[in-house]
Amino acid sequence: MSIQRRRRKASPVHTVRGSVAFEAKMQGREAGYHGGYEDGYVRGRADVIASRPAEVFPFRQMHVLYVTSGKGYPYSPLDEAIAATLRTQVAEVTVIEPGQPIAEMAIQMKPDLVLGLDGMYLPNEQIDAVRENGIRTAIWLTDDPYYTDMTTQSVTHYDYVFTLESNCIPLYKELGCVNVHHLPFAAYTGHYHPLKTPSPVRREISFIGSAYWNRVNFLSPIMGNLMQHNTMVNGIWWDRLPEYGLYQHKIELNKWMGPEDTAAAYNSSKIVINLHRSHEDDSVNNNAIKIPAGSPNPRTFEISACATLQLSDSRDDLTKFYTPGVEIETYSSPQELLEKVEYYLTHEKERCEIALNALQRTYRDHTYNNRIHEMLSIIFP
């Protein structure tokens, strides 16, 4: 018996649906292709920039006794960056904790410089004893202007004061400090750099940091709009958000991220938001005279070192380090932040160019090699 197979004639409805599905599939494939191409192109250019030979700074035949902050994380990555960089620029580096007998060790080792980070746990009488023996001393302050109630009690005990906040310079000079210099932190490229391979977890928008009240109040009106995108927030206190329950699946609450995880998050994001803390928040600050904050935070340089577009709130000193619209983007209101987020998520080429410009500027001007060289040039001209 022969069996005849009859071909079913496709109906117009099936034909239209099939065409739409096929077209959508092709559009998705094309978008994926272009997205992958763009990502590979940017990573390739970023790798070229990051792989260029770094500037060679003078090597000094001297001994630096470096006293760490003693505070652990999140200060320990700063200690690591400074100590590692010092080792590339001076002949000998000794690293000790503030609880050790600093004066006794300095008198015994006779270093050319005793350098302390933060200094909150560093007894003033120890520094006085070091200076009495003719050894130069310097302090690099980490949190100006937020803890000036405490830093004003210690800065006069050092030969050189370096602060990341330019607005603190007049205050310290009024106290009698002769050598006060603005020296912000930087990007330690051992931690923060472009990754050659994409992260398996991709983000459109990232914010990493503590939920200080000024951040909560600023972001709350637009949080719903931001969360409509592939947005992730990391840090403590974000359950302060009025509608935290709606967004908690996109918030990694109370997670302290080390440099490696933070850099990976920056690399995997199209946009990273930087919103500085307020100098007027008495719930966390010790800044009774309300010295205003005008200088960029360390995160400014670390984000830029990962070849990622940074949207930062405007600060007076920011233009000394990056050119807005060329190497960074700024905002002054929640609405402006939201508008720029929407714009750069749909203008890929412009977003990538700014990110790459930021990377180039950071690797050229804003690494710890730059900062340590500047510090040593001031102390040992």
Short mmCIF file of C-alpha atoms in Angstrom, two decimals:
data_model
loop_
_atom_site.label_atom_id
_atom_site.label_comp_id
_atom_site.label_asym_id
_atom_site.label_seq_id
_atom_site.Cartn_x
_atom_site.Cartn_y
_atom_site.Cartn_z
CA MET A 1 0.00 0.00 0.00
CA SER A 2 1.36 3.37 -0.93
CA ILE A 3 0.96 6.21 1.48
CA GLN A 4 0.67 9.66 0.06
CA ARG A 5 1.89 12.48 2.28
CA ARG A 6 0.01 15.63 1.80
CA ARG A 7 1.86 18.87 2.39
CA ARG A 8 0.01 21.26 4.63
CA LYS A 9 -0.38 24.65 3.15
CA ALA A 10 0.79 27.34 5.50
CA SER A 11 -1.83 29.83 6.48
CA PRO A 12 -1.13 33.58 6.16
CA VAL A 13 -1.19 33.83 9.98
CA HIS A 14 1.51 31.21 10.39
CA THR A 15 3.57 32.85 7.65
CA VAL A 16 3.43 36.27 9.34
CA ARG A 17 4.27 34.85 12.77
CA GLY A 18 7.14 32.88 11.33
CA SER A 19 8.50 35.95 9.57
CA VAL A 20 8.27 38.04 12.73
CA ALA A 21 9.99 35.38 14.81
CA PHE A 22 12.73 34.96 12.22
CA GLU A 23 13.26 38.72 11.97
CA ALA A 24 13.43 39.03 15.75
CA LYS A 25 15.93 36.19 15.88
CA MET A 26 18.12 37.84 13.25
CA GLN A 27 17.90 41.20 15.01
CA GLY A 28 18.88 39.57 18.29
CA ARG A 29 21.78 37.80 16.62
CA GLU A 30 22.93 41.04 15.00
CA ALA A 31 22.63 42.95 18.27
CA GLY A 32 24.60 40.26 20.04
CA TYR A 33 27.24 40.34 17.33
CA HIS A 34 27.61 44.11 17.50
CA GLY A 35 27.55 44.05 21.30
CA GLY A 36 30.30 41.44 21.37
CA TYR A 37 32.28 43.32 18.75
CA GLU A 38 31.98 46.59 20.66
CA ASP A 39 32.98 44.93 23.92
CA GLY A 40 35.98 43.25 22.32
CA TYR A 41 37.01 46.46 20.57
CA VAL A 42 36.90 48.48 23.78
CA ARG A 43 38.75 45.82 25.76
CA GLY A 44 41.39 45.65 23.07
CA ARG A 45 41.94 49.42 23.12
CA ALA A 46 41.92 49.44 26.92
CA ASP A 47 44.56 46.71 26.98
CA VAL A 48 46.77 48.71 24.64
CA ILE A 49 46.51 51.77 26.90
CA ALA A 50 47.12 49.81 30.10
CA SER A 51 50.06 47.91 28.56
CA ARG A 52 52.02 50.97 27.52
CA PRO A 53 55.34 51.40 29.35
CA ALA A 54 54.75 53.45 32.49
CA GLU A 55 56.71 56.58 33.22
CA VAL A 56 59.95 55.82 35.01
CA PHE A 57 60.34 57.90 38.15
CA PRO A 58 63.64 58.61 39.92
CA PHE A 59 64.91 55.91 42.26
CA ARG A 60 66.12 57.30 45.56
CA GLN A 61 68.80 55.75 47.73
CA MET A 62 66.91 56.17 50.96
CA HIS A 63 65.07 54.28 53.68
CA VAL A 64 61.39 54.93 54.43
CA LEU A 65 59.78 53.65 57.62
CA TYR A 66 56.10 53.32 56.72
CA VAL A 67 53.53 53.19 59.52
CA THR A 68 50.24 51.72 58.33
CA SER A 69 46.82 53.02 59.31
CA GLY A 70 46.33 50.07 61.64
CA LYS A 71 42.63 50.09 60.80
CA GLY A 72 42.42 47.04 58.57
CA TYR A 73 39.87 46.99 55.78
CA PRO A 74 38.97 49.24 53.95
CA TYR A 75 42.26 51.04 54.71
CA SER A 76 44.49 48.00 54.20
CA PRO A 77 44.31 48.20 50.37
CA LEU A 78 45.64 51.78 50.65
CA ASP A 79 48.47 50.54 52.86
CA GLU A 80 49.26 47.82 50.33
CA ALA A 81 49.27 50.28 47.44
CA ILE A 82 51.52 52.79 49.19
CA ALA A 83 54.01 50.23 50.51
CA ALA A 84 54.25 48.45 47.16
CA THR A 85 54.79 51.72 45.31
CA LEU A 86 57.41 52.94 47.78
CA ARG A 87 59.39 49.78 47.11
CA THR A 88 59.67 50.74 43.44
CA GLN A 89 61.00 54.23 44.20
CA VAL A 90 63.27 53.93 47.25
CA ALA A 91 66.03 51.54 48.20
CA GLU A 92 64.55 50.29 51.49
CA VAL A 93 61.05 50.21 52.98
CA THR A 94 60.17 49.00 56.46
CA VAL A 95 56.47 48.54 57.20
CA ILE A 96 55.23 48.57 60.80
CA GLU A 97 51.93 48.93 62.66
CA PRO A 98 51.09 52.01 64.77
CA GLY A 99 51.01 49.92 67.97
CA GLN A 100 54.72 49.11 67.73
CA PRO A 101 57.46 51.20 69.45
CA ILE A 102 57.85 53.54 66.48
CA ALA A 103 60.28 56.02 68.02
CA GLU A 104 62.55 53.28 69.36
CA MET A 105 62.62 51.51 66.00
CA ALA A 106 63.22 54.75 64.09
CA ILE A 107 66.09 55.76 66.38
CA GLN A 108 67.64 52.33 65.89
CA MET A 109 67.15 52.11 62.09
CA LYS A 110 67.69 55.81 61.33
CA PRO A 111 65.42 55.98 58.23
CA ASP A 112 65.37 59.07 56.05
CA LEU A 113 61.61 59.40 56.52
CA VAL A 114 58.87 58.14 58.81
CA LEU A 115 55.61 58.22 56.86
CA GLY A 116 52.27 57.48 58.48
CA LEU A 117 48.89 56.85 56.87
CA ASP A 118 45.83 58.34 58.57
CA GLY A 119 47.62 58.64 61.92
CA MET A 120 44.51 58.12 64.04
CA TYR A 121 46.19 55.32 65.99
CA LEU A 122 49.67 56.84 65.88
CA PRO A 123 50.61 58.41 69.25
CA ASN A 124 51.77 62.03 68.95
CA GLU A 125 54.50 61.54 71.54
CA GLN A 126 56.04 58.83 69.36
CA ILE A 127 56.25 61.22 66.42
CA ASP A 128 57.67 63.97 68.64
CA ALA A 129 60.45 61.59 69.76
CA VAL A 130 61.24 60.73 66.14
CA ARG A 131 61.53 64.40 65.20
CA GLU A 132 63.74 65.14 68.22
CA ASN A 133 66.26 62.74 66.70
CA GLY A 134 66.42 64.65 63.43
CA ILE A 135 64.34 62.23 61.38
CA ARG A 136 61.80 63.71 58.98
CA THR A 137 58.15 62.82 59.49
CA ALA A 138 55.09 63.02 57.24
CA ILE A 139 51.41 62.13 57.53
CA TRP A 140 49.04 61.33 54.66
CA LEU A 141 45.48 61.97 55.85
CA THR A 142 42.83 59.62 54.49
CA ASP A 143 39.43 61.09 55.38
CA ASP A 144 39.57 64.88 55.20
CA PRO A 145 37.46 66.85 55.85
CA TYR A 146 35.17 64.42 57.65
CA TYR A 147 37.27 63.94 60.81
CA THR A 148 38.96 67.32 61.27
CA ASP A 149 38.01 67.35 64.96
CA MET A 150 40.64 64.64 65.38
CA THR A 151 43.18 65.47 62.65
CA THR A 152 43.64 68.99 64.08
CA GLN A 153 44.95 67.34 67.25
CA SER A 154 47.78 65.57 65.42
CA VAL A 155 48.90 67.46 62.30
CA THR A 156 51.14 69.92 64.17
CA HIS A 157 53.34 67.04 65.28
CA TYR A 158 54.58 66.30 61.73
CA ASP A 159 57.11 68.02 59.47
CA TYR A 160 54.94 67.45 56.39
CA VAL A 161 51.17 67.12 56.11
CA PHE A 162 49.57 65.67 52.98
CA THR A 163 45.79 65.82 52.67
CA LEU A 164 43.41 64.60 50.00
CA GLU A 165 41.17 67.64 50.64
CA SER A 166 42.37 71.02 49.39
CA ASN A 167 39.93 72.89 51.64
CA CYS A 168 41.80 71.62 54.71
CA ILE A 169 45.07 73.33 53.76
CA PRO A 170 44.17 76.78 55.19
CA LEU A 171 42.97 75.17 58.43
CA TYR A 172 46.21 73.27 59.01
CA LYS A 173 48.33 76.29 58.13
CA GLU A 174 46.41 78.38 60.66
CA LEU A 175 47.34 75.78 63.27
CA GLY A 176 51.02 76.36 62.51
CA CYS A 177 51.82 73.62 59.99
CA VAL A 178 54.40 74.99 57.58
CA ASN A 179 54.47 72.24 54.96
CA VAL A 180 50.90 71.36 54.00
CA HIS A 181 50.16 69.94 50.56
CA HIS A 182 47.16 68.69 48.62
CA LEU A 183 47.84 65.09 47.62
CA PRO A 184 44.76 63.03 46.73
CA PHE A 185 44.89 59.27 46.55
CA ALA A 186 45.01 57.54 43.18
CA ALA A 187 44.46 54.28 41.33
CA TYR A 188 46.68 51.39 42.28
CA THR A 189 46.90 49.57 38.98
CA GLY A 190 47.80 46.36 40.76
CA HIS A 191 44.18 46.36 41.92
CA TYR A 192 42.29 48.53 39.45
CA HIS A 193 42.85 47.93 35.75
CA PRO A 194 40.89 46.82 32.66
CA LEU A 195 40.12 43.11 32.48
CA LYS A 196 40.85 41.33 29.20
CA THR A 197 37.95 38.90 29.52
CA PRO A 198 34.36 39.94 30.24
CA SER A 199 32.84 39.11 33.59
CA PRO A 200 30.11 36.45 33.55
CA VAL A 201 27.95 38.84 35.58
CA ARG A 202 27.14 41.87 33.45
CA ARG A 203 25.70 45.13 34.76
CA GLU A 204 24.43 48.25 33.09
CA ILE A 205 24.71 50.44 36.20
CA SER A 206 26.69 49.98 39.41
CA PHE A 207 26.94 51.83 42.67
CA ILE A 208 29.37 50.61 45.32
CA GLY A 209 29.53 52.40 48.64
CA SER A 210 27.85 53.01 51.98
CA ALA A 211 24.34 54.42 52.14
CA TYR A 212 25.11 57.70 53.84
CA TRP A 213 21.96 59.76 54.31
CA ASN A 214 22.84 62.25 51.57
CA ARG A 215 23.11 59.33 49.12
CA VAL A 216 19.80 57.85 50.24
CA ASN A 217 18.00 61.19 49.94
CA PHE A 218 19.59 61.96 46.57
CA LEU A 219 18.91 58.61 44.91
CA SER A 220 15.50 57.80 46.40
CA PRO A 221 13.44 59.89 43.89
CA ILE A 222 15.03 58.15 40.89
CA MET A 223 15.79 54.71 42.32
CA GLY A 224 12.75 53.17 40.65
CA ASN A 225 13.94 54.42 37.24
CA LEU A 226 17.50 53.23 37.83
CA MET A 227 16.30 49.80 38.90
CA GLN A 228 14.42 49.36 35.63
CA HIS A 229 17.84 48.76 34.13
CA ASN A 230 20.29 46.01 35.01
CA THR A 231 21.44 47.86 38.12
CA MET A 232 23.33 46.53 41.14
CA VAL A 233 24.10 48.30 44.43
CA ASN A 234 26.64 47.08 46.98
CA GLY A 235 27.26 48.38 50.48
CA ILE A 236 26.05 48.84 54.03
CA TRP A 237 22.89 50.61 55.23
CA TRP A 238 20.97 50.43 51.94
CA ASP A 239 17.95 49.14 53.83
CA ARG A 240 17.51 52.83 54.71
CA LEU A 241 15.89 53.29 51.30
CA PRO A 242 12.16 54.04 51.74
CA GLU A 243 11.24 51.35 49.20
CA TYR A 244 14.08 48.97 49.96
CA GLY A 245 11.77 45.96 49.75
CA LEU A 246 11.13 46.64 46.07
CA TYR A 247 14.82 46.66 45.19
CA GLN A 248 16.45 44.31 47.68
CA HIS A 249 16.99 41.63 45.04
CA LYS A 250 19.32 44.10 43.30
CA ILE A 251 21.15 45.21 46.44
CA GLU A 252 23.97 43.24 48.04
CA LEU A 253 23.45 44.54 51.55
CA ASN A 254 26.27 44.75 54.09
CA LYS A 255 28.78 43.20 51.71
CA TRP A 256 32.27 44.63 52.00
CA MET A 257 33.94 44.27 48.62
CA GLY A 258 37.70 44.01 48.37
CA PRO A 259 39.66 45.62 45.52
CA GLU A 260 39.49 42.52 43.30
CA ASP A 261 35.70 42.19 43.54
CA THR A 262 35.21 45.93 43.22
CA ALA A 263 37.40 46.14 40.11
CA ALA A 264 35.52 43.19 38.58
CA ALA A 265 32.21 44.98 39.20
CA TYR A 266 33.52 48.18 37.63
CA ASN A 267 34.77 46.26 34.60
CA SER A 268 31.45 44.50 34.15
CA SER A 269 29.42 47.74 34.25
CA LYS A 270 28.58 50.13 31.47
CA ILE A 271 28.16 53.01 33.93
CA VAL A 272 29.40 53.42 37.49
CA ILE A 273 27.84 56.13 39.66
CA ASN A 274 30.05 58.05 42.06
CA LEU A 275 28.23 60.10 44.70
CA HIS A 276 30.44 61.65 47.37
CA ARG A 277 29.46 61.69 51.02
CA SER A 278 28.37 64.92 52.71
CA HIS A 279 30.62 66.98 54.98
CA GLU A 280 27.56 68.00 57.02
CA ASP A 281 26.36 64.57 58.17
CA ASP A 282 26.88 64.69 61.94
CA SER A 283 25.70 61.08 62.30
CA VAL A 284 29.03 59.83 60.90
CA ASN A 285 31.34 62.86 60.71
CA ASN A 286 33.53 64.64 63.24
CA ASN A 287 33.74 67.95 61.42
CA ALA A 288 32.37 70.49 63.87
CA ILE A 289 33.54 73.52 61.91
CA LYS A 290 31.98 72.10 58.72
CA ILE A 291 34.98 72.34 56.41
CA PRO A 292 33.40 71.75 52.96
CA ALA A 293 34.51 68.88 50.75
CA GLY A 294 35.71 69.93 47.31
CA SER A 295 38.21 67.26 46.26
CA PRO A 296 37.43 63.91 44.60
CA ASN A 297 37.42 60.67 46.57
CA PRO A 298 39.76 57.72 45.81
CA ARG A 299 36.89 55.95 44.00
CA THR A 300 37.07 58.64 41.29
CA PHE A 301 40.45 57.34 40.14
CA GLU A 302 39.73 53.67 40.73
CA ILE A 303 36.61 53.65 38.52
CA SER A 304 38.45 55.47 35.75
CA ALA A 305 41.31 52.96 35.89
CA CYS A 306 38.86 50.20 34.86
CA ALA A 307 37.90 51.82 31.53
CA THR A 308 34.31 52.35 32.64
CA LEU A 309 32.18 55.46 32.21
CA GLN A 310 31.91 57.30 35.51
CA LEU A 311 29.02 59.61 36.38
CA SER A 312 30.17 61.71 39.34
CA ASP A 313 28.54 64.49 41.30
CA SER A 314 30.26 67.80 40.66
CA ARG A 315 33.07 68.84 42.98
CA ASP A 316 35.16 72.02 42.82
CA ASP A 317 38.50 70.25 42.32
CA LEU A 318 37.30 67.58 39.91
CA THR A 319 38.29 69.51 36.78
CA LYS A 320 41.91 69.57 38.00
CA PHE A 321 42.00 65.82 37.39
CA TYR A 322 39.50 65.01 34.63
CA THR A 323 37.77 66.99 31.89
CA PRO A 324 33.97 66.66 32.12
CA GLY A 325 32.40 65.43 28.90
CA VAL A 326 35.77 64.11 27.73
CA GLU A 327 37.15 61.90 30.51
CA ILE A 328 34.27 61.84 32.99
CA GLU A 329 30.64 62.91 33.18
CA THR A 330 29.13 64.93 36.02
CA TYR A 331 25.68 65.70 37.37
CA SER A 332 24.26 68.14 39.91
CA SER A 333 20.72 66.83 40.46
CA PRO A 334 18.92 63.48 40.53
CA GLN A 335 17.14 64.33 37.29
CA GLU A 336 20.39 65.18 35.50
CA LEU A 337 21.91 61.92 36.71
CA LEU A 338 18.94 59.97 35.37
CA GLU A 339 19.02 61.80 32.03
CA LYS A 340 22.72 61.05 31.55
CA VAL A 341 22.25 57.41 32.51
CA GLU A 342 19.53 57.07 29.86
CA TYR A 343 21.62 58.93 27.30
CA TYR A 344 24.83 56.93 27.66
CA LEU A 345 23.04 53.60 27.77
CA THR A 346 21.84 54.37 24.24
CA HIS A 347 24.99 56.11 22.95
CA GLU A 348 27.54 53.34 23.09
CA LYS A 349 30.29 55.00 21.09
CA GLU A 350 30.32 58.17 23.18
CA ARG A 351 30.23 56.17 26.41
CA CYS A 352 33.19 54.04 25.36
CA GLU A 353 35.28 57.00 24.19
CA ILE A 354 34.91 58.82 27.51
CA ALA A 355 35.74 55.64 29.41
CA LEU A 356 38.89 55.08 27.36
CA ASN A 357 39.94 58.72 27.72
CA ALA A 358 39.55 58.38 31.47
CA LEU A 359 41.69 55.26 31.48
CA GLN A 360 44.43 56.98 29.52
CA ARG A 361 44.42 60.05 31.79
CA THR A 362 44.46 57.90 34.92
CA TYR A 363 47.36 55.72 33.84
CA ARG A 364 49.29 58.83 32.83
CA ASP A 365 48.60 61.17 35.77
CA HIS A 366 46.75 59.48 38.61
CA THR A 367 48.56 56.37 39.79
CA TYR A 368 50.30 55.85 43.12
CA ASN A 369 53.58 56.12 41.23
CA ASN A 370 52.66 59.71 40.41
CA ARG A 371 51.61 60.49 43.97
CA ILE A 372 54.58 58.91 45.75
CA HIS A 373 56.99 60.65 43.38
CA GLU A 374 55.27 63.97 44.07
CA MET A 375 55.44 63.41 47.83
CA LEU A 376 59.11 62.46 47.84
CA SER A 377 59.96 65.38 45.55
CA ILE A 378 58.39 67.75 48.08
CA ILE A 379 60.12 66.23 51.11
CA PHE A 380 63.50 65.69 49.35
CA PRO A 381 63.58 68.36 46.62
#
